Amino acid sequence: MSRSLLLIPLVLMACGTKPEPDTTVDTDDGVPEDTFVPPTNEDTDVKPDPNDSGTTFAWELEGRATVAPRAKLDGWQTLSAKWLKRGEINGPPRCMYQQRVRDWDHDPATKDLPNPISADQFDLCQGCEFAFTVTYTAAESVERYPWTVDSDTDDTNPPPADVVSTGKMNCGTLVGKQGAHPASDVPTDPQGWGFNAGLDGDSNPRTGIWLLWVDRYNAWSAYSYDVLSDYDPQAGNFTWKGMSQPYTYY
């Protein structure tokens, strides 16, 4: 983390003529006045400015899709950089990449091609509410979440909270200074997705573990236990969200 030093120059200035030395003798035995001022508990630490260097950020993965089990999956996934404050997301995204996600049979680019995941491999996702081969479009840089609609066209009003903020941290500085991947390097290889509501150990039928097919081990495995996923079978809505480890912004 880069550090900013606060330099407080102390300037001692003298003016006028040099005074004559005091030759009088002080014979006063009085007790000197106590001028000590006890310190206060005021917090004088410099609070980090999220627009300055030395601040941590993280990449947040977030997505939403409409799911019909054994039939269709269609939605969007975003990857965005956000400031952290005390380990929590602070403010809107400063750079956002988005990708369209669809099941293999409903993606125009793949629907006529052989599915890389066979039916018996899907059967291994026991207890899963749904499982699909999911395709990704090429990632593109955008300024707002793809699932939000701004009905207010009055430019004099503040933008919605999801609009990407400008500032010191943006796609250009993240790629150029931090070494982040540009949108063109975000993976687009198809993946096997599954969702099992019983693996997280709670009694909530909507929350569970998001699974990925690992071809090397011929098995389904948790994408990450830190990714929060929610599936509402009645509405057919599937959402997922996760955050990377914190990074220092230089």
Short mmCIF file of C-alpha atoms in Angstrom, two decimals, residues 16-208:
data_model
loop_
_atom_site.label_atom_id
_atom_site.label_comp_id
_atom_site.label_asym_id
_atom_site.label_seq_id
_atom_site.Cartn_x
_atom_site.Cartn_y
_atom_site.Cartn_z
CA GLY A 16 12.73 43.32 16.10
CA THR A 17 15.87 44.09 18.09
CA LYS A 18 17.68 41.75 20.44
CA PRO A 19 16.48 42.37 24.04
CA GLU A 20 18.88 43.29 26.84
CA PRO A 21 19.68 40.41 29.24
CA ASP A 22 17.69 40.34 32.49
CA THR A 23 20.13 40.81 35.42
CA THR A 24 17.52 40.70 38.19
CA VAL A 25 17.53 37.79 40.62
CA ASP A 26 14.23 35.94 41.17
CA THR A 27 13.82 35.24 44.89
CA ASP A 28 10.18 34.16 44.66
CA ASP A 29 9.70 30.75 46.30
CA GLY A 30 6.12 30.44 45.08
CA VAL A 31 4.82 27.26 43.46
CA PRO A 32 4.77 27.56 39.66
CA GLU A 33 1.36 27.44 38.02
CA ASP A 34 0.38 24.03 36.71
CA THR A 35 -0.16 24.44 32.98
CA PHE A 36 -0.40 20.71 32.14
CA VAL A 37 -3.41 19.85 30.01
CA PRO A 38 -4.36 16.16 30.13
CA PRO A 39 -4.66 14.48 26.72
CA THR A 40 -8.09 13.73 25.36
CA ASN A 41 -9.29 10.48 23.84
CA GLU A 42 -10.00 12.14 20.52
CA ASP A 43 -9.11 9.95 17.56
CA THR A 44 -6.50 11.84 15.58
CA ASP A 45 -5.77 9.06 13.08
CA VAL A 46 -5.97 10.19 9.48
CA LYS A 47 -9.00 8.59 7.85
CA PRO A 48 -8.22 7.08 4.44
CA ASP A 49 -9.68 8.95 1.53
CA PRO A 50 -11.20 6.43 -0.93
CA ASN A 51 -10.11 8.69 -3.77
CA ASP A 52 -6.49 8.64 -2.65
CA SER A 53 -3.80 5.98 -2.90
CA GLY A 54 -3.32 3.52 -0.08
CA THR A 55 -6.91 2.33 -0.09
CA THR A 56 -8.05 -1.26 -0.53
CA PHE A 57 -10.50 -2.51 -3.12
CA ALA A 58 -11.92 -5.83 -4.27
CA TRP A 59 -13.47 -7.32 -7.36
CA GLU A 60 -17.12 -8.21 -6.91
CA LEU A 61 -18.78 -10.94 -8.93
CA GLU A 62 -22.53 -10.53 -9.28
CA GLY A 63 -25.11 -12.07 -11.55
CA ARG A 64 -28.79 -12.64 -12.14
CA ALA A 65 -30.54 -15.13 -14.37
CA THR A 66 -33.97 -16.54 -15.11
CA VAL A 67 -34.00 -20.32 -14.74
CA ALA A 68 -36.47 -22.97 -15.80
CA PRO A 69 -35.07 -26.31 -14.49
CA ARG A 70 -34.10 -28.74 -17.26
CA ALA A 71 -35.22 -26.16 -19.80
CA LYS A 72 -33.52 -22.79 -19.88
CA LEU A 73 -31.11 -20.35 -18.22
CA ASP A 74 -30.69 -16.77 -19.39
CA GLY A 75 -29.11 -13.81 -17.62
CA TRP A 76 -26.09 -11.62 -17.01
CA GLN A 77 -22.92 -11.69 -14.97
CA THR A 78 -20.83 -8.67 -13.95
CA LEU A 79 -17.36 -8.19 -12.51
CA SER A 80 -16.68 -4.81 -10.95
CA ALA A 81 -14.05 -3.12 -8.78
CA LYS A 82 -15.25 -1.41 -5.61
CA TRP A 83 -13.63 0.43 -2.73
CA LEU A 84 -13.59 -1.30 0.63
CA LYS A 85 -14.14 0.41 3.96
CA ARG A 86 -13.51 -1.73 7.04
CA GLY A 87 -13.72 -4.75 4.77
CA GLU A 88 -17.13 -3.82 3.39
CA ILE A 89 -18.11 -2.55 -0.05
CA ASN A 90 -18.12 1.24 -0.07
CA GLY A 91 -19.82 3.03 -2.93
CA PRO A 92 -20.69 2.21 -6.53
CA PRO A 93 -18.49 0.25 -8.93
CA ARG A 94 -15.53 2.03 -10.51
CA CYS A 95 -15.09 -0.37 -13.40
CA MET A 96 -17.56 -2.95 -14.64
CA TYR A 97 -17.36 -5.81 -17.12
CA GLN A 98 -20.52 -7.64 -18.16
CA GLN A 99 -21.20 -10.95 -19.91
CA ARG A 100 -24.40 -12.55 -21.15
CA VAL A 101 -24.84 -16.07 -19.72
CA ARG A 102 -27.14 -18.64 -21.35
CA ASP A 103 -27.57 -22.37 -21.41
CA TRP A 104 -25.94 -24.19 -24.32
CA ASP A 105 -29.18 -25.02 -26.15
CA HIS A 106 -30.47 -21.41 -26.12
CA ASP A 107 -27.30 -19.64 -27.16
CA PRO A 108 -27.51 -18.99 -30.93
CA ALA A 109 -23.75 -19.56 -31.23
CA THR A 110 -23.80 -23.05 -29.69
CA LYS A 111 -27.29 -24.52 -29.93
CA ASP A 112 -26.46 -26.55 -33.06
CA LEU A 113 -23.15 -27.86 -31.65
CA PRO A 114 -22.61 -30.97 -29.47
CA ASN A 115 -22.95 -30.19 -25.76
CA PRO A 116 -19.58 -30.74 -24.02
CA ILE A 117 -21.35 -32.05 -20.90
CA SER A 118 -23.28 -35.28 -21.42
CA ALA A 119 -26.55 -36.30 -19.79
CA ASP A 120 -24.93 -38.81 -17.43
CA GLN A 121 -22.59 -36.09 -16.16
CA PHE A 122 -25.59 -33.91 -15.35
CA ASP A 123 -27.07 -36.88 -13.47
CA LEU A 124 -24.06 -36.76 -11.15
CA CYS A 125 -25.38 -33.44 -9.82
CA GLN A 126 -27.57 -35.32 -7.33
CA GLY A 127 -29.98 -33.16 -5.38
CA CYS A 128 -29.45 -30.22 -7.73
CA GLU A 129 -32.41 -28.00 -8.48
CA PHE A 130 -30.94 -27.36 -11.91
CA ALA A 131 -27.77 -28.01 -13.92
CA PHE A 132 -26.77 -26.56 -17.29
CA THR A 133 -23.89 -26.03 -19.62
CA VAL A 134 -23.56 -22.24 -19.52
CA THR A 135 -22.02 -20.09 -22.24
CA TYR A 136 -20.51 -16.63 -21.91
CA THR A 137 -20.39 -13.78 -24.39
CA ALA A 138 -17.22 -11.72 -24.65
CA ALA A 139 -16.94 -9.32 -21.72
CA GLU A 140 -17.50 -5.65 -22.39
CA SER A 141 -16.98 -2.57 -20.25
CA VAL A 142 -20.26 -0.92 -19.25
CA GLU A 143 -21.41 1.87 -16.96
CA ARG A 144 -24.35 0.24 -15.20
CA TYR A 145 -25.72 -3.15 -14.23
CA PRO A 146 -27.43 -4.85 -17.18
CA TRP A 147 -30.52 -5.75 -15.13
CA THR A 148 -31.34 -2.16 -14.12
CA VAL A 149 -33.42 0.26 -16.13
CA ASP A 150 -33.17 4.02 -15.75
CA SER A 151 -36.58 5.51 -16.48
CA ASP A 152 -35.43 9.00 -15.45
CA THR A 153 -33.96 10.78 -18.47
CA ASP A 154 -33.56 14.14 -16.74
CA ASP A 155 -29.82 14.84 -16.82
CA THR A 156 -30.13 17.45 -14.08
CA ASN A 157 -30.87 14.79 -11.46
CA PRO A 158 -28.18 12.69 -9.79
CA PRO A 159 -27.54 9.37 -11.54
CA PRO A 160 -28.89 6.13 -10.03
CA ALA A 161 -26.71 4.47 -7.42
CA ASP A 162 -25.64 1.68 -9.75
CA VAL A 163 -24.05 3.98 -12.31
CA VAL A 164 -20.28 3.56 -12.38
CA SER A 165 -18.48 6.42 -10.67
CA THR A 166 -15.55 8.20 -12.19
CA GLY A 167 -12.48 9.03 -10.16
CA LYS A 168 -8.94 7.95 -9.57
CA MET A 169 -9.78 4.25 -9.75
CA ASN A 170 -11.27 3.28 -13.09
CA CYS A 171 -10.83 0.66 -15.79
CA GLY A 172 -7.83 2.50 -17.21
CA THR A 173 -5.88 2.72 -13.97
CA LEU A 174 -6.85 -0.78 -12.86
CA VAL A 175 -5.52 -2.28 -16.08
CA GLY A 176 -2.59 0.08 -16.61
CA LYS A 177 -1.33 0.49 -13.03
CA GLN A 178 -2.74 -2.44 -11.08
CA GLY A 179 -2.19 -5.06 -13.75
CA ALA A 180 -5.85 -6.06 -13.88
CA HIS A 181 -7.13 -7.98 -16.87
CA PRO A 182 -8.81 -5.96 -19.60
CA ALA A 183 -12.28 -6.97 -20.67
CA SER A 184 -10.84 -8.85 -23.64
CA ASP A 185 -9.03 -11.27 -21.27
CA VAL A 186 -12.08 -12.28 -19.20
CA PRO A 187 -12.63 -16.04 -19.83
CA THR A 188 -15.46 -17.07 -22.13
CA ASP A 189 -15.11 -20.87 -22.02
CA PRO A 190 -18.43 -22.65 -21.32
CA GLN A 191 -18.92 -24.07 -17.83
CA GLY A 192 -21.20 -26.58 -16.17
CA TRP A 193 -23.39 -24.85 -13.58
CA GLY A 194 -25.49 -26.50 -10.90
CA PHE A 195 -27.30 -25.41 -7.76
CA ASN A 196 -27.97 -27.52 -4.68
CA ALA A 197 -30.02 -25.97 -1.86
CA GLY A 198 -29.22 -28.71 0.65
CA LEU A 199 -25.43 -28.42 0.76
CA ASP A 200 -25.19 -25.27 2.85
CA GLY A 201 -26.62 -26.96 5.94
CA ASP A 202 -29.48 -24.56 6.64
CA SER A 203 -33.21 -25.12 6.26
CA ASN A 204 -33.71 -22.35 3.73
CA PRO A 205 -34.72 -23.94 0.39
CA ARG A 206 -33.67 -20.83 -1.52
CA THR A 207 -30.06 -20.61 -0.39
CA GLY A 208 -27.49 -23.21 -1.29
#
